[in-house]
Amino acid sequence: MNILVTGGLGYIGSHTCVELLNSNYNVVVIDNLYNSNTKTIENIKKITKKDLKFYLGDVKDKLLLQQIFNENKIDAVIHFAAYKAVGESVAKPLMYYDNNISSLITLLTVMDEYNCKKIVFSSSATVYKETKKLPLKENSDKFAYNPYGNTKLFGEKILEDLYNSDNNYSIAILRYFNPIGSHESGLIGENIFDIPNNLMPYILKVANKELDYLTIYGDNYETHDGTGIRDYIHVVDLAKGHINALEYIKDNTVIDYFNLGTGIGYSVLDVVKTFIKVNNIDIPYKIGKRRDGDIAVNYSDPSYAREKIGFYTTKNLEDMCKDSYKYVLVNKINN
Ligand code: WQD
């Protein structure tokens, strides 16, 4: 099967391309290099010893998408390409709605022209309403608190309406919790050269001596140690979840939603202490004030993905911390 992976050189996209190639899928990537670079193509090839086809460009470019579908028989699409920084989305909502929604609509329009009706959509736990009723299930209440989250929620609605208009579609919507970690080779990982948005990239900046200390956003939440709790999932486990989803939509015309998380919540201090322990490196930190928009606790009930598509996570927090740092060490050597 030929799979078009939009944003396939990004953090989750590149790890998914590795798992697709390892599972003997043929991979075609479109990526505008907004948050990635072409070195990742070589690294994916090094890891898998297999090739992929790359098109430089934007998913909003209808002519380019039509060229891709003309030149390749695309059987299914995995759609990652989107902006994903919550804070940036609040400052630049139109940029987020234009990029994330327009690219999805253009992609679906071209897919329809070529009768390609199988898609795995990259969504996020950010679509869930803040609640004390945890763990979060796929039918938990939805509400997005920022434009980025709205683009994911609207994306889900667009796909729902599309499916209701034509039940020949096969649609898997994957709600990621907090992906961290890197491939064990250290060859691919999260683009750490940008200003980080999330916890692990900040920890890596401290580990890499680019920052003197980590700021922990609040230690007075109602949690075991006062710091925020999240459901961290190893990016390789997350990538493998896309293979499970692809297998599921291959044989079913359906629309379905899956939480991709471990079901285990760890606090910020749990992560920091584990990182220090497994990498034998100090991570100085200071307690700062809470970050606007942060919730105290958020973690998944992953049982539906387990039952329906056979998705299981295999890596623990120590693996996530070890592999995250490996990527920094390998990059330091290679740069
Ligand atoms: C995790 C915890 C922070 C940085 C975000 C997006 C979500 C999804 C995943 C795309 C929180 C604390 C963080 C720091 C800290 N992205 N923290 N110091 O906010 O759970 O989710 O990324 O889908 O949409 O909202 O992840 O990594 O930013 O924060 O103390 O320097 O780490 O307060 O408790 P978050 P995060």
Short mmCIF file of C-alpha atoms in Angstrom, two decimals, residues 6 10 26 39 42 45 51 57 63 70 113 126 132 148 170 172 182 195 209 280 293 296-297 314 321 326 334:
data_model
loop_
_atom_site.label_atom_id
_atom_site.label_comp_id
_atom_site.label_asym_id
_atom_site.label_seq_id
_atom_site.Cartn_x
_atom_site.Cartn_y
_atom_site.Cartn_z
CA THR A 6 1.70 15.05 5.15
CA GLY A 10 8.18 16.47 11.47
CA ASN A 26 5.47 2.52 0.53
CA LYS A 39 18.34 15.73 6.72
CA GLU A 42 18.54 10.55 5.12
CA LYS A 45 16.64 5.86 5.29
CA ASP A 51 13.63 4.71 0.57
CA GLY A 57 5.65 21.90 -0.60
CA LEU A 63 -1.82 21.67 -7.81
CA ASN A 70 -1.28 11.79 -10.44
CA GLU A 113 -11.07 13.84 -6.73
CA THR A 126 -6.39 19.32 23.69
CA LYS A 132 -12.09 16.23 37.25
CA TYR A 148 -4.89 25.46 18.09
CA SER A 170 -12.52 5.19 6.42
CA ALA A 172 -9.34 7.19 12.18
CA SER A 182 12.98 9.87 20.20
CA ILE A 195 12.10 28.05 20.88
CA LYS A 209 23.51 23.86 28.59
CA ASN A 280 22.95 10.93 35.25
CA GLY A 293 -4.32 27.99 30.40
CA ALA A 296 -3.67 20.51 36.81
CA VAL A 297 -4.17 16.92 35.70
CA THR A 314 5.53 -0.64 25.45
CA CYS A 321 13.80 10.33 29.16
CA LYS A 326 20.13 10.38 23.23
CA ASN A 334 26.75 15.40 14.27
#
